[in-house]
Short mmCIF file of C-alpha atoms in Angstrom, two decimals:
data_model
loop_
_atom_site.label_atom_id
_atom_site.label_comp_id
_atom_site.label_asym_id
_atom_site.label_seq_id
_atom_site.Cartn_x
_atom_site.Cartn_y
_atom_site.Cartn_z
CA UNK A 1424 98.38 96.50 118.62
CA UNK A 1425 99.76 97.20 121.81
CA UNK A 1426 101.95 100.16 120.82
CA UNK A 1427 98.96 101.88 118.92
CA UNK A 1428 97.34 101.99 122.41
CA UNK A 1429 100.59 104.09 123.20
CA UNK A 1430 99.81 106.81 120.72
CA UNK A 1431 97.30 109.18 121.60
CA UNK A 1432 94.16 109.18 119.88
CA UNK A 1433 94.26 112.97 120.11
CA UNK A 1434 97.51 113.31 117.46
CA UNK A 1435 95.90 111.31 114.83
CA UNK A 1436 93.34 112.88 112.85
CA UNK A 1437 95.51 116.30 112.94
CA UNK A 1438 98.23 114.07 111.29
CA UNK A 1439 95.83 112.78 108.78
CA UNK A 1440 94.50 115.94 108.06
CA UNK A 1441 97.79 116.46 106.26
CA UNK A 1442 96.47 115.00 103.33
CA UNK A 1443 93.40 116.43 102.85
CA UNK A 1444 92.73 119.13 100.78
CA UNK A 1445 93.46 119.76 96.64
CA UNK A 1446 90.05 117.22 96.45
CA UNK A 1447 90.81 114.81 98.77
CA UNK A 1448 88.23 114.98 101.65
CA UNK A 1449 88.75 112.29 103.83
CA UNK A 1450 91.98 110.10 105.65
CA UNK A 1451 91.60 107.08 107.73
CA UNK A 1452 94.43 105.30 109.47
CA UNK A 1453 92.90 101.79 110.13
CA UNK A 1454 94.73 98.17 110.70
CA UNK A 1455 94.97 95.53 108.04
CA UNK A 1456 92.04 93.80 110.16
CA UNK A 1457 89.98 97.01 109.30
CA UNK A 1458 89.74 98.53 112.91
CA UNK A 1459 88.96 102.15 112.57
CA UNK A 1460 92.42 103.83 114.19
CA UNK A 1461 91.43 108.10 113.22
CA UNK A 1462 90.37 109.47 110.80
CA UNK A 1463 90.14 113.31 109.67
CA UNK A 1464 87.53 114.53 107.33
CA UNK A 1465 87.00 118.17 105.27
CA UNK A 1466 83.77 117.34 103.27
CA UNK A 1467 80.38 117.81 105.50
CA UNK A 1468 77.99 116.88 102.08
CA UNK A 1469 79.20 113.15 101.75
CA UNK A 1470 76.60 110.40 101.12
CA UNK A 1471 79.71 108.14 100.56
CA UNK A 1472 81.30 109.08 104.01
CA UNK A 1473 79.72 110.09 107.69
CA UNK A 1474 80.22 110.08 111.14
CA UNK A 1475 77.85 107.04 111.19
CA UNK A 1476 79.53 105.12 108.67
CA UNK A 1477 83.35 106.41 108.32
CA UNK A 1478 84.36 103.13 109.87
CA UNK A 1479 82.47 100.57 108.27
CA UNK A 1480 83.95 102.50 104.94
CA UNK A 1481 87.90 101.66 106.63
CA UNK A 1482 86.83 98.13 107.02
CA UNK A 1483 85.48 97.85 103.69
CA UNK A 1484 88.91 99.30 102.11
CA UNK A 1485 90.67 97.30 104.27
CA UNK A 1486 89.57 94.03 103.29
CA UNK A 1487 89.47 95.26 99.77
CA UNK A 1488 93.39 95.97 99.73
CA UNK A 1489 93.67 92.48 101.76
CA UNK A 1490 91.74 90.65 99.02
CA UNK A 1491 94.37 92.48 96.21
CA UNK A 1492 97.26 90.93 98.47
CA UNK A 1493 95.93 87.49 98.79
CA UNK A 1494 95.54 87.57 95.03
CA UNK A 1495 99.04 88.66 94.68
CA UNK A 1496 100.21 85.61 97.08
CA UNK A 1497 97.95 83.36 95.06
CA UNK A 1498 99.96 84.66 91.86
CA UNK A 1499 103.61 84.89 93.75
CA UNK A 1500 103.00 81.10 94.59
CA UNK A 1501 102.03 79.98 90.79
CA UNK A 1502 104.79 81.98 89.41
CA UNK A 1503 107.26 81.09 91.59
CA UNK A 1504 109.88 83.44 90.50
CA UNK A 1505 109.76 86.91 89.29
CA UNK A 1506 111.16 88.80 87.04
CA UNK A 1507 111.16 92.28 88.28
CA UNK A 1508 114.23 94.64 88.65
CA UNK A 1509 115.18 95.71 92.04
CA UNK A 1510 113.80 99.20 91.71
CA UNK A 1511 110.34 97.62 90.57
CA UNK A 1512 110.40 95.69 93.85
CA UNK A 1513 110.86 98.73 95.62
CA UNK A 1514 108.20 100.81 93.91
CA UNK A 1515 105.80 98.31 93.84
CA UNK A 1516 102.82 99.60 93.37
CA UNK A 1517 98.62 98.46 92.58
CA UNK A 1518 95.92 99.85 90.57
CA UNK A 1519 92.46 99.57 90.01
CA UNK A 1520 89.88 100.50 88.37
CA UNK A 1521 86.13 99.64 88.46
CA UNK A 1522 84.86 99.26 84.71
CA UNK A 1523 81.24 98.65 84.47
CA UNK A 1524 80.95 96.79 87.65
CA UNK A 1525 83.95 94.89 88.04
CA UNK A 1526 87.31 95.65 89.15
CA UNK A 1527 91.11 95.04 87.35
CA UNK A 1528 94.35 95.20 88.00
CA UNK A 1529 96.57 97.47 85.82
CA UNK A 1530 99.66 97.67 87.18
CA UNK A 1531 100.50 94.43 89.30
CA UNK A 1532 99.44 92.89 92.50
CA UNK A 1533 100.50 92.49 96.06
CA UNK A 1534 102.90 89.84 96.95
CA UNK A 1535 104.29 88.61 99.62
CA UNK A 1536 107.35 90.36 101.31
CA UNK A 1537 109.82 87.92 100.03
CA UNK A 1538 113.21 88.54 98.22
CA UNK A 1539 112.24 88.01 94.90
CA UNK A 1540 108.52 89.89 95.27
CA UNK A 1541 107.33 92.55 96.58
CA UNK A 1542 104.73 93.78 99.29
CA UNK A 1543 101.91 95.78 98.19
CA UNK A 1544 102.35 99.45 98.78
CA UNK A 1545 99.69 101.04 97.05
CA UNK A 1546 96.55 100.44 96.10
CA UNK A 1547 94.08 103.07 93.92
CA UNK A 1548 90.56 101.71 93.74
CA UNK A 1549 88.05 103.82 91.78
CA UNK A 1550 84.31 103.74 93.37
CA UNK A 1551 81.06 105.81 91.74
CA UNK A 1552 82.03 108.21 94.76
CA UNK A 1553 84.92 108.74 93.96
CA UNK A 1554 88.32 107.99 94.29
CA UNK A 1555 90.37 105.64 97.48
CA UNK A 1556 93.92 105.15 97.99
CA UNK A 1557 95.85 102.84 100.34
CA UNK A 1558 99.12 102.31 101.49
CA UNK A 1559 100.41 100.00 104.36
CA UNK A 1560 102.45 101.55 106.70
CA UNK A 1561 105.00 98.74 106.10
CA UNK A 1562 105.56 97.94 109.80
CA UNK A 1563 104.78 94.95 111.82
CA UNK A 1564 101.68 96.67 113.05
CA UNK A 1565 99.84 96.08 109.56
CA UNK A 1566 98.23 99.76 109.63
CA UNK A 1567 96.87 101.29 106.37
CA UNK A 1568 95.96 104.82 105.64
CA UNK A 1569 93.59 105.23 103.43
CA UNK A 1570 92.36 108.87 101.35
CA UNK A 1571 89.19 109.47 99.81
CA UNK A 1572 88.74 111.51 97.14
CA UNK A 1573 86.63 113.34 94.52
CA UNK A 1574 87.19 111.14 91.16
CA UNK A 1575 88.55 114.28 89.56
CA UNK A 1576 91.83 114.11 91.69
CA UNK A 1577 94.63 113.01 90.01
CA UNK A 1578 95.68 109.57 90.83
CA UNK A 1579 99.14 110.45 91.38
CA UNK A 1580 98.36 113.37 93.84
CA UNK A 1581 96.64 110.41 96.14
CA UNK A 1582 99.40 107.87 95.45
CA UNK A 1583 102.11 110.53 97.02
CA UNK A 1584 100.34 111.66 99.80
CA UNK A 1585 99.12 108.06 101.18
CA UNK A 1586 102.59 106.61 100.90
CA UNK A 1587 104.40 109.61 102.11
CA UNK A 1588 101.35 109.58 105.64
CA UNK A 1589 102.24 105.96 105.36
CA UNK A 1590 105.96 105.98 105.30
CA UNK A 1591 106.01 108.06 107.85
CA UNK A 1592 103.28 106.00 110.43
CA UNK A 1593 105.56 103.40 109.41
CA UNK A 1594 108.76 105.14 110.84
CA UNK A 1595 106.98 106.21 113.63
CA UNK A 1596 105.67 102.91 114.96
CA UNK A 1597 109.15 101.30 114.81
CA UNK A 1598 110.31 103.83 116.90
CA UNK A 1599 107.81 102.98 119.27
CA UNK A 1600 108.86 99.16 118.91
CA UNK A 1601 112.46 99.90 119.45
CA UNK A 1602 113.69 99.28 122.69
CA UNK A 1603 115.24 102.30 124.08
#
């Protein structure tokens, strides 16, 4: 937490605004804890999302991708073992989608950062607002950034943009971490 201090709070919400736009309306770079980091927004008509309530929304995404991981590290320690290919562990990836009221998997869980299972990258959760995707930065800072859009945006358009922002928080953090 220390070296986000270092960054200035200034350079964040232009580098989220990246990956706005093409229907998605709002990015959030938040910790795993849910601490609200920046955030960059294009849509001034949201009910979902506002000035008063942008961060409570990062929490609540937050804990939702940490309750997807725990699940996955519930699973990882039943199972033991997995059977995935190395390229599956490295494009590891979650889905969900809300069907009348509740939420499911489709396409795998988080699991622990282990040899034989992967971390959770990605995870698309679909709301009555619309549409949220998080990715964890992957670096020991435990960021997320998280994109909010309309739930006629394709899934895979959000999925590329939130791990590409991601990837490259990621990179950037460990530089900061690096001694010089």
């Amino acid at each position: 937490l220390i070296l986000l201090t270092m960054l200035r709070a200034s350079n964040i919400p232009p580098l989220l605004s990246r990956i706005t736009g093409d229907g998605i309306h709002t990015a959030l770079l938040v910790t795993s804890d849910g601490e609200l980091l920046g955030s960059a927004t294009t849509r001034q008509d949201s009910s979902f999302v506002s000035d008063d309530n942008i961060a409570s929304v990062g929490s609540l995404i937050a804990e939702v991708a940490a309750d997807y991981k725990r699940a996955g590290n519930d699973l990882a320690a039943l199972d033991g073992k997995s059977s995935m290919s190395a390229s599956e562990k490295n494009q590891s990836t979650a889905s969900a989608r809300n069907v009348g009221g509740t939420t499911r998997s489709t396409n795998g869980v988080g699991h622990p950062n282990t040899s034989a299972v992967p971390a959770l990258k990605c995870l698309i959760v679909e709301f009555e607002q619309g549409i949220a995707g998080v990715a964890s930065t992957g670096s020991y800072a435990g960021c997320l950034v998280i994109a909010l859009a309309e739930s006629s945006v394709e899934v895979g358009l959000i999925r590329a943009r939130v791990m590409t922002l991601a990837s490259y928080v990621g990179e950037a953090l460990t530089q900061l971490a690096e001694p010089p």
